mmCIF file of C-alpha atoms in Angstrom:
data_model
loop_
_atom_site.group_PDB
_atom_site.id
_atom_site.type_symbol
_atom_site.label_atom_id
_atom_site.label_comp_id
_atom_site.label_asym_id
_atom_site.label_seq_id
_atom_site.Cartn_x
_atom_site.Cartn_y
_atom_site.Cartn_z
ATOM 1 C CA VAL A 1 0.000 0.000 0.000
ATOM 2 C CA LEU A 2 1.734 3.080 -1.266
ATOM 3 C CA ASN A 3 0.058 6.470 -1.416
ATOM 4 C CA PRO A 4 0.333 8.479 -4.640
ATOM 5 C CA GLY A 5 3.683 10.227 -4.546
ATOM 6 C CA GLY A 6 4.956 7.789 -1.918
ATOM 7 C CA ARG A 7 8.313 6.023 -2.089
ATOM 8 C CA ILE A 8 9.683 2.676 -1.005
ATOM 9 C CA ILE A 9 13.442 2.193 -0.827
ATOM 10 C CA LEU A 10 14.655 -1.403 -0.997
ATOM 11 C CA ALA A 11 18.055 -3.014 -0.612
ATOM 12 C CA VAL A 12 17.654 -6.288 -2.505
ATOM 13 C CA PRO A 13 20.411 -8.885 -1.914
ATOM 14 C CA ASP A 14 21.976 -10.268 -5.095
ATOM 15 C CA ARG A 15 22.047 -14.055 -4.794
ATOM 16 C CA ARG A 16 25.361 -14.275 -6.626
ATOM 17 C CA TYR A 17 27.115 -12.885 -3.550
ATOM 18 C CA THR A 18 25.174 -14.427 -0.647
ATOM 19 C CA PHE A 19 24.316 -17.800 0.854
ATOM 20 C CA ASP A 20 21.563 -17.963 -1.819
ATOM 21 C CA TYR A 21 24.284 -18.486 -4.460
ATOM 22 C CA LEU A 22 23.034 -21.945 -5.519
ATOM 23 C CA ARG A 23 19.340 -21.138 -5.538
ATOM 24 C CA PRO A 24 17.419 -20.591 -8.778
ATOM 25 C CA LEU A 25 16.024 -17.160 -9.490
ATOM 26 C CA SER A 26 12.436 -16.397 -8.564
ATOM 27 C CA THR A 27 9.991 -16.163 -11.448
ATOM 28 C CA LEU A 28 7.103 -13.853 -12.163
ATOM 29 C CA GLY A 29 4.774 -16.860 -12.022
ATOM 30 C CA GLN A 30 5.887 -17.591 -8.458
ATOM 31 C CA LEU A 31 5.372 -13.979 -7.431
ATOM 32 C CA LEU A 32 1.930 -13.861 -9.058
ATOM 33 C CA GLU A 33 0.932 -17.084 -7.312
ATOM 34 C CA ALA A 34 1.993 -15.701 -3.919
ATOM 35 C CA ARG A 35 -0.006 -12.539 -4.605
ATOM 36 C CA HIS A 36 -3.071 -14.540 -5.662
ATOM 37 C CA GLU A 37 -2.831 -16.720 -2.537
ATOM 38 C CA GLN A 38 -2.227 -13.614 -0.360
ATOM 39 C CA ARG A 39 0.682 -15.347 1.365
ATOM 40 C CA THR A 40 2.041 -13.922 4.571
ATOM 41 C CA ARG A 41 4.438 -16.758 5.472
ATOM 42 C CA PRO A 42 7.025 -18.883 3.662
ATOM 43 C CA THR A 43 5.682 -22.016 1.997
ATOM 44 C CA PHE A 44 6.977 -25.566 2.479
ATOM 45 C CA SER A 45 9.110 -25.335 -0.667
ATOM 46 C CA GLN A 46 10.456 -21.884 0.174
ATOM 47 C CA VAL A 47 11.571 -23.032 3.635
ATOM 48 C CA TYR A 48 13.066 -26.257 2.293
ATOM 49 C CA ASP A 49 14.905 -24.569 -0.580
ATOM 50 C CA ALA A 50 16.215 -21.728 1.551
ATOM 51 C CA PHE A 51 17.672 -24.012 4.222
ATOM 52 C CA SER A 52 18.780 -26.934 2.031
ATOM 53 C CA MET A 53 20.676 -24.685 -0.383
ATOM 54 C CA ALA A 54 22.116 -22.106 2.047
ATOM 55 C CA ALA A 55 25.767 -22.276 1.061
ATOM 56 C CA LYS A 56 28.838 -20.917 2.788
ATOM 57 C CA VAL A 57 30.331 -18.653 0.157
ATOM 58 C CA ASP A 58 33.518 -16.664 -0.033
ATOM 59 C CA THR A 59 32.180 -13.366 -1.290
ATOM 60 C CA ALA A 60 35.639 -12.233 -2.376
ATOM 61 C CA LEU A 61 35.852 -15.263 -4.687
ATOM 62 C CA CYS A 62 32.321 -14.636 -5.925
ATOM 63 C CA TRP A 63 33.358 -11.148 -6.983
ATOM 64 C CA SER A 64 36.736 -12.090 -8.440
ATOM 65 C CA ARG A 65 35.892 -15.421 -10.087
ATOM 66 C CA PRO A 66 32.629 -15.456 -12.023
ATOM 67 C CA GLY A 67 31.356 -19.010 -12.109
ATOM 68 C CA TYR A 68 32.771 -19.807 -8.651
ATOM 69 C CA PRO A 69 32.550 -23.635 -8.682
ATOM 70 C CA ALA A 70 29.542 -25.242 -6.965
ATOM 71 C CA GLY A 71 31.710 -28.122 -5.760
ATOM 72 C CA ALA A 72 33.588 -25.764 -3.448
ATOM 73 C CA PHE A 73 30.597 -25.107 -1.201
ATOM 74 C CA GLU A 74 29.761 -26.302 2.256
ATOM 75 C CA PHE A 75 26.198 -25.946 3.467
ATOM 76 C CA TYR A 76 24.922 -24.328 6.638
ATOM 77 C CA TYR A 77 22.180 -26.921 7.170
ATOM 78 C CA THR A 78 21.601 -30.572 6.310
ATOM 79 C CA ARG A 79 18.843 -31.574 3.922
ATOM 80 C CA GLU A 80 17.267 -33.506 6.789
ATOM 81 C CA LEU A 81 17.060 -30.388 8.942
ATOM 82 C CA ALA A 82 15.688 -28.402 5.998
ATOM 83 C CA LEU A 83 12.958 -31.032 5.587
ATOM 84 C CA ARG A 84 12.074 -30.924 9.300
ATOM 85 C CA LEU A 85 11.813 -27.132 9.208
ATOM 86 C CA ALA A 86 9.640 -27.208 6.075
ATOM 87 C CA GLU A 87 7.380 -29.861 7.620
ATOM 88 C CA ASP A 88 7.098 -27.779 10.792
ATOM 89 C CA ALA A 89 6.065 -24.771 8.705
ATOM 90 C CA ARG A 90 3.469 -26.801 6.818
ATOM 91 C CA ASP A 91 2.111 -29.020 9.599
ATOM 92 C CA ARG A 92 2.292 -26.811 12.680
ATOM 93 C CA GLY A 93 2.487 -23.317 11.241
ATOM 94 C CA GLY A 94 6.033 -22.854 12.529
ATOM 95 C CA TYR A 95 7.713 -19.722 11.259
ATOM 96 C CA HIS A 96 11.256 -20.072 9.914
ATOM 97 C CA ASP A 97 12.784 -16.859 8.625
ATOM 98 C CA CYS A 98 14.235 -17.315 5.155
ATOM 99 C CA HIS A 99 14.633 -15.630 1.806
ATOM 100 C CA CYS A 100 11.432 -16.520 -0.011
ATOM 101 C CA TRP A 101 12.559 -14.753 -3.162
ATOM 102 C CA VAL A 102 15.895 -14.906 -4.929
ATOM 103 C CA PHE A 103 17.112 -12.263 -7.360
ATOM 104 C CA THR A 104 20.067 -10.792 -9.108
ATOM 105 C CA TYR A 105 20.095 -7.044 -9.675
ATOM 106 C CA GLU A 106 19.057 -7.579 -13.287
ATOM 107 C CA SER A 107 16.406 -10.236 -12.597
ATOM 108 C CA PHE A 108 14.714 -8.048 -9.966
ATOM 109 C CA LEU A 109 14.484 -5.086 -12.338
ATOM 110 C CA ASP A 110 13.169 -7.399 -15.073
ATOM 111 C CA LEU A 111 10.430 -8.835 -12.821
ATOM 112 C CA VAL A 112 9.317 -5.334 -11.844
ATOM 113 C CA ALA A 113 9.206 -4.315 -15.519
ATOM 114 C CA GLN A 114 7.192 -7.433 -16.421
ATOM 115 C CA ALA A 115 4.713 -6.868 -13.588
ATOM 116 C CA ASN A 116 4.281 -3.230 -14.630
ATOM 117 C CA ALA A 117 3.770 -4.205 -18.279
ATOM 118 C CA MET A 118 1.063 -6.700 -17.260
ATOM 119 C CA GLY A 119 -0.689 -4.118 -15.096
ATOM 120 C CA VAL A 120 -0.259 -6.064 -11.842
ATOM 121 C CA LEU A 121 2.082 -3.468 -10.356
ATOM 122 C CA ASP A 122 1.373 0.223 -10.422
ATOM 123 C CA ALA A 123 4.747 1.635 -9.540
ATOM 124 C CA ARG A 124 7.876 2.669 -11.323
ATOM 125 C CA ILE A 125 11.513 2.385 -10.440
ATOM 126 C CA ALA A 126 12.603 5.954 -9.871
ATOM 127 C CA ALA A 127 16.256 5.025 -9.356
ATOM 128 C CA SER A 128 18.355 1.917 -9.010
ATOM 129 C CA ALA A 129 21.996 1.051 -8.537
ATOM 130 C CA ALA A 130 23.937 -2.186 -8.285
ATOM 131 C CA CYS A 131 26.306 -1.777 -5.398
ATOM 132 C CA THR A 132 28.192 -3.308 -2.528
ATOM 133 C CA LEU A 133 26.625 -1.626 0.439
ATOM 134 C CA SER A 134 29.768 -1.847 2.543
ATOM 135 C CA GLU A 135 31.527 0.362 0.022
ATOM 136 C CA SER A 136 31.091 4.095 0.060
ATOM 137 C CA SER A 137 29.457 4.318 -3.345
ATOM 138 C CA CYS A 138 27.182 2.590 -5.818
ATOM 139 C CA ASP A 139 27.258 2.710 -9.602
ATOM 140 C CA SER A 140 24.950 5.735 -9.631
ATOM 141 C CA GLY A 141 26.308 7.692 -6.675
ATOM 142 C CA ALA A 142 26.890 7.630 -2.957
ATOM 143 C CA ALA A 143 25.300 4.905 -0.852
ATOM 144 C CA PRO A 144 23.047 6.079 1.974
ATOM 145 C CA ALA A 145 24.503 6.153 5.491
ATOM 146 C CA TRP A 146 22.390 3.198 6.670
ATOM 147 C CA ALA A 147 23.916 1.018 3.993
ATOM 148 C CA ALA A 148 27.395 1.029 5.524
ATOM 149 C CA ALA A 149 26.481 -1.768 7.945
ATOM 150 C CA SER A 150 25.667 -4.235 5.189
ATOM 151 C CA ALA A 151 28.333 -6.151 3.287
ATOM 152 C CA TRP A 152 25.885 -7.752 0.820
ATOM 153 C CA PRO A 153 25.945 -6.659 -2.787
ATOM 154 C CA SER A 154 22.488 -5.369 -3.436
ATOM 155 C CA ALA A 155 20.219 -3.454 -5.697
ATOM 156 C CA LEU A 156 19.211 -0.152 -4.171
ATOM 157 C CA VAL A 157 15.795 0.509 -5.638
ATOM 158 C CA THR A 158 13.470 3.439 -5.101
ATOM 159 C CA TYR A 159 9.851 2.929 -6.152
ATOM 160 C CA SER A 160 7.491 5.788 -6.672
ATOM 161 C CA ARG A 161 3.870 5.992 -7.598
#
C-alpha cells in the first residue's frame, strides 16, 4: 500500500554474492501465485529450498571469479534439517525466517518491468543502482549512510507511484 507520490526504498540482496548463491532465481509466475494466494508466510518449498541450499560462500571469490565452482561449497544446514523445518512450517504453522525470493540485480528489475507491463504493479523504479553496500558508493552515486552496515551486494531501488 503506497500512497500516490509515496516512495519505497529497498536493498535487494543479489544471490550471486550471498548464501543464496546456488538457488534458482524467482519467477514472475511464483510472485503472481503468492499474490493470488495472499501469502504472509514462507511455503513448504520456500523453507526447504532456503535451508537446504544455504551455502557458505567466499564473497571475495564470488566477486573475483565469475562461475565460482559449486563443488567448493559447504552448506549451513543438512537436507534432513531443511525437511524438518519445512514440515514444521506446513504441519504446525512454525515460522522459519528465510529468503522466499531470490534475485540478481538484473532479474529483480526485469520482474518489476514485467509486472508493470502486465498491469499487476502500479509503480515505477525511480532510481536503481547495483552496489556493494559496505563500500562508500554505488554505480549511480553515494550509498546512503544506513547502507554502511551491510556487506551484501544489493540493488538499491526506489519505487514511486
